[in-house]
Amino acid sequence: MSEEPAPTSSEDFGTWLSKRGADAYALVAVREGTSAVSMDGAQAPAVGQTGITGPGADRTRITLQEVSHGRREILHRWLQLDDGQRQLAIVSAPSGVLREHTPGELATQLRQDPDTDDAHLTGELAGWLYRRYADAPQGLELGWIAAAAAWTCHMRALADYPPPSVLDQSLASAGEQDEATAELVVSTGREMADLLDRLERAYRPRAELIEDWHAVQSLAADVPALTETADWLLDQIALRDAHAQQLRAVLEPDITDYLRDRQTDNSVLNVTVPALDAPRAAHLAQARETVRAYTAAAHSGREQEAQHLLDAFPIPARALAISGPAAAWRRDSATAQDSVEDLAAQRAATMTEDGADYFADPELLHAATAYLAAREGQLHLVHDALGRLVHPAPAPRDLPEELSPVAAAQTQRRVIEAFGTLDRAAQVLEGQIHYQLQQPVPARRRATTGAEADLLTQARDALEHTATSALPLDEEDIRARLQEALARPAAPAGPGPAAPTAHDEAHTQALAAAPTTPGVHQ
């Protein structure tokens, strides 16, 4: 069936679907994406669900496939269209609020319905399980492992592993009706169910997380539902790795304004939280992928590759004193003040001796401390750079004239230190300005948004002037000078070299007869 475009407004999708009837279900394809919230304290993903209906989910990631009516029909369509190459989600909106359903949930409800043809449903489930085996690139035993993992992810609400009535038909379709293969499928389902149970434990040693990540990562290519779980496990490993947290502190953009808006307005009903601006969302995604790449390399025997990533992004030193430009920026910017306050609150919560993390997970505590120290240094770099843009320091009275351009170039150097490049700095400022001006403005910052947007605009304009005045080369000027030089007439030839004298010939003979041993002179 051809794809239909989803409603252009993600907020209207629930209303749009609810108008199709109380028993309407939508089958949607969900492309991969990165959450715009902090990885700290993130809950384990609900395996078998995409999370696309959760709070703060980016619903632009969905593509509507079709709408069906009734549990029987939507489950039938999911079983037909799921190919193990993309994530398909089943959603409903009986009251205008989107809700995601797992295929196992719908199969359980149908099994409990006396009007359901149980033999037909069993046949459909067996056909889907067989196709997941047959479509797995590895085939043979590895194909059955992938199929069993897919069953546990999507059908766990019905059973942790395929029941005999389903498994027997699948094995018959494959021509592999033997006890060894059946035991492989059942044991894989049990092991996968145990792994998913472990995800819900609050405190786990890093070694166990690494072991589970390797197990999930090996299956994620054939079971897309495990991709988010693999990324979550990688994030949990990174939270216990001090180097990964230092890298994260350098690369992640400051989204304190967005996080505070979510925290404040999520407690109020019918309040729309502004969406994170595109530039910072893109930078956040880049940071997450880089930290994950480092963590995967560091815990997969590729230490040199991991070290290269650390060397590419040096960790800033924690500032012992606040510079004048940074202090001026924090005085004028409400967002900067919030960032500093939030960092101090995180440090206080981390270092308290009666906190659960202090005793339960020493690795987590150590990595959090490393993150906070590096993040403080990174925030100081950012605030110092922005302060220099908005409050340029006057040239010292006794500064030698030769040092004036050196002093002026320090602003550009500090911006590059803080953001990486002048272009990334401009992107961040543009994004923050866009975020501040989104409507409606959250109640908590209505009094500061205007001044904050003006301050960011001033910094952006100063950055543009700095980038323009600091251009070292002008291609057109160089081309014009070159053409002018080529058009000049050639200089008249001068007198030829003088003929060698008798003294010159005697000197040449003496050099030829000299010893060649270094350090010996006549």
Coordinates of C-alpha atoms in Angstrom, one line a residue:
M1 CA 0.0 0.0 0.0
S2 CA 1.4 3.5 -0.9
E3 CA 2.5 5.8 1.9
E4 CA 0.3 8.7 3.0
P5 CA 1.8 11.9 4.3
A6 CA 1.2 12.5 7.9
P7 CA -0.4 15.8 9.0
T8 CA 2.1 18.7 8.8
S9 CA 1.6 19.6 12.5
S10 CA 2.8 17.0 14.8
E11 CA 0.6 18.3 17.6
D12 CA -2.5 17.7 15.3
F13 CA -1.7 14.1 14.5
G14 CA -3.6 12.7 17.5
T15 CA -6.7 14.9 16.6
W16 CA -6.4 13.9 13.0
L17 CA -6.3 10.2 13.9
S18 CA -9.2 10.4 16.4
K19 CA -11.4 11.8 13.7
R20 CA -11.0 8.5 11.8
G21 CA -13.1 6.7 14.5
A22 CA -12.7 5.3 18.0
D23 CA -11.4 2.0 16.7
A24 CA -8.9 3.6 14.2
Y25 CA -5.2 2.6 14.4
A26 CA -2.4 4.1 12.4
L27 CA 0.6 2.1 11.2
V28 CA 3.6 4.5 11.0
A29 CA 7.3 4.1 10.1
V30 CA 9.6 5.8 12.6
R31 CA 13.1 6.8 11.4
E32 CA 15.9 7.0 13.9
G33 CA 16.4 10.1 15.9
T34 CA 18.2 11.6 18.9
S35 CA 16.4 12.7 22.1
A36 CA 16.9 16.4 22.9
V37 CA 17.1 15.9 26.6
S38 CA 20.0 15.1 28.9
M39 CA 21.2 11.5 29.1
D40 CA 21.3 11.8 32.9
G41 CA 18.6 9.8 34.5
A42 CA 17.1 8.6 31.3
Q43 CA 14.9 5.5 31.7
A44 CA 15.5 2.4 29.8
P45 CA 13.4 2.4 26.6
A46 CA 10.3 0.2 26.4
V47 CA 11.6 -2.5 24.1
G48 CA 9.1 -3.2 21.3
Q49 CA 8.0 0.5 21.3
T50 CA 9.5 3.4 19.5
G51 CA 8.6 6.0 22.1
I52 CA 7.2 8.2 19.4
T53 CA 4.1 9.0 21.5
G54 CA 6.0 10.0 24.6
P55 CA 6.4 13.5 26.0
G56 CA 8.9 15.6 24.0
A57 CA 9.1 13.0 21.2
D58 CA 10.0 14.4 17.7
R59 CA 6.9 13.4 15.7
T60 CA 8.4 14.7 12.5
R61 CA 10.2 11.3 12.5
I62 CA 7.0 9.4 11.6
T63 CA 5.7 8.6 8.1
L64 CA 2.1 7.4 8.0
Q65 CA 1.7 4.1 6.2
E66 CA -2.0 3.4 6.5
V67 CA -5.0 3.5 8.9
S68 CA -6.9 0.4 9.9
H69 CA -9.9 -0.2 12.0
G70 CA -9.9 -2.7 14.8
R71 CA -7.2 -4.6 16.6
R72 CA -7.5 -7.6 14.3
E73 CA -6.9 -5.7 11.1
I74 CA -4.0 -3.5 12.4
L75 CA -2.2 -6.5 13.9
H76 CA -2.7 -8.4 10.6
R77 CA -1.2 -5.4 8.6
W78 CA 1.8 -5.1 11.0
L79 CA 2.6 -8.8 10.7
Q80 CA 2.5 -8.5 7.0
L81 CA 4.6 -5.3 6.6
D82 CA 7.2 -5.8 9.4
D83 CA 10.4 -6.7 7.5
G84 CA 13.1 -6.3 10.2
Q85 CA 14.6 -3.3 8.3
R86 CA 12.7 -0.4 9.8
Q87 CA 10.7 0.3 12.9
L88 CA 6.9 0.1 12.5
A89 CA 4.7 1.5 15.3
I90 CA 1.0 1.0 16.0
V91 CA -0.6 4.0 17.4
S92 CA -4.2 5.0 18.4
A93 CA -5.8 8.2 19.6
P94 CA -9.3 7.5 20.9
S95 CA -9.4 10.8 22.8
G96 CA -7.0 12.8 20.7
V97 CA -4.0 11.7 22.7
L98 CA -1.6 9.4 20.9
R99 CA -0.8 6.0 22.5
E100 CA 1.6 3.3 21.1
H101 CA 0.7 -0.4 21.2
T102 CA 3.0 -3.4 20.9
P103 CA 2.0 -6.2 18.6
G104 CA 2.2 -8.6 21.6
E105 CA -0.4 -6.4 23.5
L106 CA -2.8 -6.6 20.7
A107 CA -2.3 -10.3 20.2
T108 CA -2.9 -10.9 23.9
Q109 CA -6.2 -9.0 23.7
L110 CA -7.3 -10.9 20.6
R111 CA -6.4 -14.3 22.3
Q112 CA -8.7 -13.3 25.2
D113 CA -11.5 -12.4 22.8
P114 CA -13.9 -15.4 22.3
D115 CA -14.7 -14.3 18.7
T116 CA -11.1 -14.6 17.6
D117 CA -10.1 -17.5 15.3
D118 CA -7.2 -18.8 17.4
A119 CA -5.9 -21.1 14.7
H120 CA -5.7 -18.3 12.1
L121 CA -3.9 -16.0 14.6
T122 CA -1.4 -18.7 15.4
G123 CA -0.7 -19.2 11.8
E124 CA -0.1 -15.5 11.2
L125 CA 2.3 -15.3 14.2
A126 CA 4.1 -18.4 12.9
G127 CA 4.4 -17.0 9.4
W128 CA 5.9 -13.7 10.8
L129 CA 8.4 -15.6 13.0
Y130 CA 9.5 -17.8 10.0
R131 CA 9.9 -14.7 7.8
R132 CA 12.1 -13.0 10.4
Y133 CA 14.3 -16.1 10.4
A134 CA 14.3 -16.4 6.6
D135 CA 15.1 -12.7 6.1
A136 CA 18.0 -12.6 8.5
P137 CA 21.2 -12.2 6.5
Q138 CA 23.1 -14.8 8.6
G139 CA 20.6 -17.6 8.1
L140 CA 20.8 -21.0 9.8
E141 CA 21.2 -20.9 13.6
L142 CA 22.0 -17.2 13.7
G143 CA 18.8 -16.5 11.8
W144 CA 16.7 -18.3 14.4
I145 CA 18.5 -16.3 17.2
A146 CA 17.5 -13.1 15.4
A147 CA 13.9 -14.3 15.0
A148 CA 13.7 -15.3 18.7
A149 CA 15.1 -11.9 19.8
A150 CA 12.5 -10.2 17.6
W151 CA 9.7 -12.2 19.1
T152 CA 10.8 -11.3 22.7
C153 CA 11.0 -7.6 21.7
H154 CA 7.6 -7.3 20.0
M155 CA 5.5 -10.2 21.5
R156 CA 6.6 -10.3 25.1
A157 CA 3.2 -9.2 26.3
L158 CA 2.0 -12.5 24.9
A159 CA 4.9 -14.7 25.8
D160 CA 8.7 -14.3 26.5
Y161 CA 9.4 -16.8 23.7
P162 CA 7.3 -18.4 20.9
P163 CA 4.9 -20.9 22.3
P164 CA 5.0 -24.5 20.9
S165 CA 1.9 -24.0 18.7
V166 CA 3.7 -21.0 16.9
L167 CA 7.2 -22.4 17.0
D168 CA 6.2 -25.8 15.5
Q169 CA 4.6 -24.2 12.5
S170 CA 7.6 -21.9 11.9
L171 CA 10.0 -24.8 12.1
A172 CA 7.9 -26.8 9.7
S173 CA 7.9 -23.9 7.2
A174 CA 11.7 -23.9 7.4
G175 CA 11.9 -27.7 7.2
E176 CA 13.9 -27.8 10.5
Q177 CA 11.6 -29.7 12.9
D178 CA 14.3 -30.8 15.4
E179 CA 14.6 -30.4 19.1
A180 CA 18.0 -28.7 19.0
T181 CA 16.6 -25.8 16.9
A182 CA 13.5 -25.5 19.0
E183 CA 15.6 -25.4 22.2
L184 CA 17.8 -22.7 20.6
V185 CA 14.8 -20.5 19.9
V186 CA 13.3 -21.0 23.4
S187 CA 16.7 -20.4 25.2
T188 CA 17.3 -17.3 23.2
G189 CA 13.9 -15.9 24.1
R190 CA 14.5 -16.6 27.8
E191 CA 18.0 -15.0 27.7
M192 CA 16.6 -11.9 25.9
A193 CA 13.8 -11.7 28.5
D194 CA 16.3 -11.8 31.3
L195 CA 18.4 -9.1 29.7
L196 CA 15.3 -6.9 29.3
D197 CA 14.5 -7.4 33.0
R198 CA 18.0 -6.3 33.9
L199 CA 17.5 -3.0 32.2
E200 CA 15.0 -2.0 34.9
R201 CA 17.6 -2.3 37.7
A202 CA 18.7 1.1 39.0
Y203 CA 22.4 0.3 39.8
R204 CA 24.5 -2.1 37.7
P205 CA 28.2 -2.4 37.4
R206 CA 29.8 -1.2 34.2
A207 CA 31.2 -4.7 33.3
E208 CA 27.6 -6.1 33.2
L209 CA 26.4 -3.2 31.1
I210 CA 29.2 -3.8 28.6
E211 CA 28.4 -7.5 28.4
D212 CA 24.7 -6.7 27.7
W213 CA 25.6 -4.0 25.2
H214 CA 27.7 -6.5 23.2
A215 CA 24.8 -9.0 23.2
V216 CA 22.3 -6.4 22.1
Q217 CA 24.6 -4.7 19.5
S218 CA 25.1 -8.0 17.7
L219 CA 21.4 -8.4 17.2
A220 CA 20.4 -4.7 16.5
A221 CA 21.1 -5.0 12.8
D222 CA 18.5 -7.7 12.4
V223 CA 16.1 -6.4 15.1
P224 CA 15.7 -2.6 14.7
A225 CA 13.6 -2.5 17.9
L226 CA 16.9 -3.2 19.8
T227 CA 18.7 -0.2 18.3
E228 CA 17.4 2.3 20.9
T229 CA 18.2 -0.3 23.7
A230 CA 21.8 -0.6 22.4
D231 CA 22.2 3.2 22.3
W232 CA 20.8 3.4 25.8
L233 CA 23.2 0.8 27.1
L234 CA 26.1 2.7 25.5
D235 CA 24.9 5.9 27.2
Q236 CA 24.8 4.1 30.5
I237 CA 28.4 2.8 30.0
A238 CA 29.5 6.3 29.1
L239 CA 27.9 7.7 32.3
R240 CA 30.4 5.5 34.2
D241 CA 33.4 6.4 32.1
A242 CA 35.2 9.6 33.2
H243 CA 36.8 10.2 29.8
A244 CA 33.5 9.8 28.0
Q245 CA 31.9 12.3 30.3
Q246 CA 34.7 14.8 29.8
L247 CA 34.3 14.5 26.0
R248 CA 30.5 15.0 26.5
A249 CA 31.2 18.1 28.6
V250 CA 33.2 19.7 25.7
L251 CA 30.9 18.7 22.8
E252 CA 27.3 19.1 24.2
P253 CA 25.8 22.6 23.6
D254 CA 24.3 24.4 26.5
I255 CA 20.5 23.7 26.4
T256 CA 19.7 24.8 30.0
D257 CA 17.0 27.2 28.8
Y258 CA 15.2 24.3 27.0
L259 CA 15.6 21.9 30.0
R260 CA 14.3 24.5 32.4
D261 CA 11.3 25.2 30.3
R262 CA 10.5 21.5 30.1
Q263 CA 11.0 21.0 33.8
T264 CA 8.8 24.0 34.7
D265 CA 6.0 23.7 32.2
N266 CA 5.7 19.9 32.3
S267 CA 4.0 20.3 35.6
V268 CA 1.3 22.6 34.1
L269 CA -1.4 21.1 32.0
N270 CA -2.1 22.4 28.4
V271 CA 1.2 24.3 28.2
T272 CA 3.2 24.0 25.0
V273 CA 7.0 23.8 25.6
P274 CA 9.0 25.4 22.8
A275 CA 10.9 23.0 20.6
L276 CA 14.6 23.0 20.8
D277 CA 16.1 25.0 18.0
A278 CA 17.5 23.1 15.0
P279 CA 21.2 24.2 15.3
R280 CA 21.6 23.1 18.9
A281 CA 19.6 20.0 18.3
A282 CA 22.0 19.1 15.5
H283 CA 25.0 19.8 17.7
L284 CA 23.5 17.7 20.5
A285 CA 23.0 14.8 18.1
Q286 CA 26.6 15.2 16.9
A287 CA 27.9 15.2 20.5
R288 CA 25.8 12.1 21.4
E289 CA 27.1 10.1 18.4
T290 CA 30.7 11.1 19.1
V291 CA 30.5 10.1 22.7
R292 CA 28.9 6.8 21.7
A293 CA 31.6 6.3 19.1
Y294 CA 34.3 6.8 21.8
T295 CA 32.6 4.5 24.3
A296 CA 32.1 1.8 21.7
A297 CA 35.7 2.0 20.6
A298 CA 37.0 2.1 24.2
H299 CA 35.1 -1.0 25.2
S300 CA 35.6 -3.0 22.0
G301 CA 39.3 -3.3 22.0
R302 CA 39.9 -0.2 19.8
E303 CA 41.8 1.9 22.3
Q304 CA 43.8 3.8 19.7
E305 CA 40.7 4.9 17.9
A306 CA 39.2 6.0 21.3
Q307 CA 42.3 8.0 22.1
H308 CA 42.2 9.8 18.8
L309 CA 38.8 11.1 19.7
L310 CA 40.0 12.3 23.1
D311 CA 43.0 14.0 21.5
A312 CA 40.8 15.7 18.9
F313 CA 38.8 17.5 21.6
P314 CA 41.0 18.7 24.5
I315 CA 39.4 18.9 27.9
P316 CA 39.3 22.6 29.2
A317 CA 40.9 23.3 32.6
R318 CA 38.6 24.4 35.4
A319 CA 38.9 28.1 35.8
L320 CA 40.3 29.1 39.2
A321 CA 38.9 32.7 38.8
I322 CA 36.1 34.1 36.7
S323 CA 37.4 36.4 34.0
G324 CA 35.9 39.9 33.6
P325 CA 34.1 39.2 30.3
A326 CA 32.6 35.9 31.7
A327 CA 31.4 37.8 34.8
A328 CA 29.8 40.5 32.6
W329 CA 28.0 38.0 30.4
R330 CA 26.6 36.1 33.4
R331 CA 25.5 39.4 34.9
D332 CA 23.5 40.3 31.8
S333 CA 22.3 36.9 30.6
A334 CA 19.5 35.1 32.4
T335 CA 20.3 31.8 30.6
A336 CA 24.0 32.0 31.6
Q337 CA 22.9 32.5 35.2
D338 CA 20.6 29.5 35.0
S339 CA 23.5 27.4 33.6
V340 CA 25.8 28.3 36.4
E341 CA 23.1 27.7 39.0
D342 CA 22.2 24.3 37.5
L343 CA 25.8 23.2 37.4
A344 CA 26.2 24.2 41.1
A345 CA 23.1 22.3 42.0
Q346 CA 24.3 19.2 40.1
R347 CA 27.6 19.4 42.0
A348 CA 25.9 19.7 45.3
A349 CA 23.6 16.7 44.6
T350 CA 26.5 14.6 43.3
M351 CA 28.8 15.3 46.3
T352 CA 26.4 14.8 49.1
E353 CA 27.4 11.8 51.2
D354 CA 23.9 10.7 51.9
G355 CA 23.1 10.4 48.2
A356 CA 22.3 6.9 46.8
D357 CA 24.9 7.2 44.1
Y358 CA 27.7 7.9 46.6
F359 CA 27.5 4.4 47.9
A360 CA 25.8 2.4 45.2
D361 CA 27.9 3.2 42.1
P362 CA 31.4 4.7 42.7
E363 CA 32.2 4.6 39.0
L364 CA 29.1 6.7 38.3
L365 CA 30.1 9.2 41.0
H366 CA 33.7 9.5 39.7
A367 CA 32.5 10.0 36.1
A368 CA 29.9 12.6 37.2
T369 CA 32.6 14.5 39.1
A370 CA 34.8 14.5 36.0
Y371 CA 31.9 15.8 33.9
L372 CA 31.1 18.6 36.2
A373 CA 34.7 19.8 36.4
A374 CA 35.1 19.8 32.6
R375 CA 31.7 21.3 32.1
E376 CA 32.6 24.2 34.4
G377 CA 35.7 24.9 32.3
Q378 CA 33.6 24.7 29.1
L379 CA 31.0 27.0 30.4
H380 CA 33.7 29.5 31.4
L381 CA 35.1 29.4 27.9
V382 CA 31.7 30.0 26.3
H383 CA 30.8 32.9 28.7
D384 CA 34.2 34.5 28.4
A385 CA 34.0 34.4 24.6
L386 CA 30.4 35.9 24.5
G387 CA 31.4 38.5 27.1
R388 CA 34.3 39.6 24.9
L389 CA 32.0 39.9 21.9
V390 CA 29.5 42.1 23.7
H391 CA 31.9 43.9 26.1
P392 CA 35.1 44.3 24.1
A393 CA 38.0 45.3 26.4
P394 CA 39.5 48.7 25.6
A395 CA 43.2 48.7 24.6
P396 CA 45.5 49.2 27.6
R397 CA 47.0 52.7 27.7
D398 CA 50.6 51.6 27.7
L399 CA 50.2 48.8 25.2
P400 CA 52.9 48.9 22.5
E401 CA 51.4 49.6 19.1
E402 CA 52.7 46.2 17.7
L403 CA 50.6 44.3 20.3
S404 CA 47.2 46.0 19.4
P405 CA 46.3 43.5 16.7
V406 CA 47.4 40.6 18.9
A407 CA 45.0 41.8 21.7
A408 CA 42.2 42.2 19.2
A409 CA 42.8 38.7 17.8
Q410 CA 42.2 37.1 21.3
T411 CA 38.4 37.5 21.0
Q412 CA 38.4 35.4 17.8
R413 CA 40.7 32.8 19.5
R414 CA 38.5 32.6 22.5
V415 CA 35.4 32.1 20.4
I416 CA 37.1 29.3 18.5
E417 CA 38.2 27.7 21.8
A418 CA 34.7 27.8 23.1
F419 CA 32.7 26.7 20.0
G420 CA 35.2 25.0 17.7
T421 CA 34.8 27.3 14.7
L422 CA 33.3 30.8 14.1
D423 CA 30.5 29.1 12.0
R424 CA 29.4 26.9 14.9
A425 CA 29.4 29.9 17.2
A426 CA 27.1 31.7 14.8
Q427 CA 24.9 28.6 14.5
V428 CA 24.5 28.4 18.3
L429 CA 23.6 32.1 18.6
E430 CA 21.1 31.9 15.8
G431 CA 19.5 28.9 17.4
Q432 CA 19.3 30.5 20.8
I433 CA 17.8 33.7 19.4
H434 CA 15.2 31.6 17.5
Y435 CA 14.4 29.6 20.6
Q436 CA 13.9 32.7 22.8
L437 CA 11.5 34.2 20.2
Q438 CA 9.2 31.2 19.9
Q439 CA 5.6 31.8 20.9
P440 CA 4.1 31.4 23.3
V441 CA 6.9 32.4 25.7
P442 CA 6.9 30.2 28.9
A443 CA 5.7 32.1 31.9
R444 CA 8.9 31.7 33.9
R445 CA 10.9 33.8 31.4
R446 CA 8.5 36.3 30.0
A447 CA 10.2 39.1 31.9
T448 CA 13.7 38.2 30.6
T449 CA 13.1 36.9 27.0
G450 CA 13.3 40.3 25.3
A451 CA 16.5 41.3 27.0
E452 CA 18.0 37.9 26.4
A453 CA 17.2 37.9 22.7
D454 CA 18.7 41.5 22.4
L455 CA 21.9 40.4 24.1
L456 CA 22.3 37.3 21.9
T457 CA 21.6 39.4 18.8
Q458 CA 24.3 41.9 19.9
A459 CA 26.7 39.0 20.3
R460 CA 25.8 37.6 16.9
D461 CA 26.4 40.9 15.2
A462 CA 29.7 41.4 16.9
L463 CA 30.7 37.9 15.9
E464 CA 29.9 38.7 12.2
H465 CA 32.1 41.8 12.4
T466 CA 34.9 39.9 14.0
A467 CA 34.8 37.2 11.4
T468 CA 34.7 39.7 8.6
S469 CA 37.6 41.8 9.9
A470 CA 39.7 38.8 10.6
L471 CA 39.7 37.4 7.1
P472 CA 43.4 36.8 6.4
L473 CA 43.1 36.5 2.6
D474 CA 41.2 38.3 -0.2
E475 CA 41.1 36.1 -3.3
E476 CA 40.1 38.9 -5.6
D477 CA 42.8 41.2 -4.3
I478 CA 45.4 38.4 -4.7
R479 CA 44.3 37.7 -8.2
A480 CA 44.4 41.4 -9.2
R481 CA 47.9 41.8 -7.8
L482 CA 49.1 38.7 -9.6
Q483 CA 47.7 40.0 -12.9
E484 CA 49.4 43.4 -12.4
A485 CA 52.7 41.7 -11.7
L486 CA 52.5 39.6 -14.8
A487 CA 51.6 42.6 -17.0
R488 CA 54.8 44.5 -16.0
P489 CA 57.7 44.6 -18.5
A490 CA 60.6 42.4 -17.7
A491 CA 63.6 44.0 -16.0
P492 CA 66.6 44.7 -18.3
A493 CA 69.3 42.1 -18.1
G494 CA 72.3 43.0 -16.0
P495 CA 76.0 42.4 -16.6
G496 CA 77.0 38.7 -16.7
P497 CA 79.0 37.0 -14.0
A498 CA 82.7 38.1 -13.7
A499 CA 85.4 35.7 -15.1
P500 CA 87.1 33.7 -12.3
T501 CA 90.5 35.0 -11.2
A502 CA 93.7 33.1 -10.3
H503 CA 92.9 33.5 -6.6
D504 CA 89.4 31.9 -7.1
E505 CA 90.9 28.9 -8.9
A506 CA 93.5 28.4 -6.1
H507 CA 90.8 28.6 -3.4
T508 CA 88.7 25.9 -5.3
Q509 CA 91.7 23.5 -5.4
A510 CA 92.3 24.0 -1.7
L511 CA 88.7 23.1 -0.9
A512 CA 88.9 19.9 -3.0
A513 CA 92.0 18.7 -1.2
A514 CA 90.6 19.3 2.3
P515 CA 89.7 16.2 4.5
T516 CA 86.0 15.1 4.5
T517 CA 85.9 14.0 8.2
P518 CA 83.4 16.2 10.0
G519 CA 84.9 18.5 12.6
V520 CA 88.4 18.5 11.1
H521 CA 89.5 21.8 9.6
Q522 CA 92.7 23.0 7.9

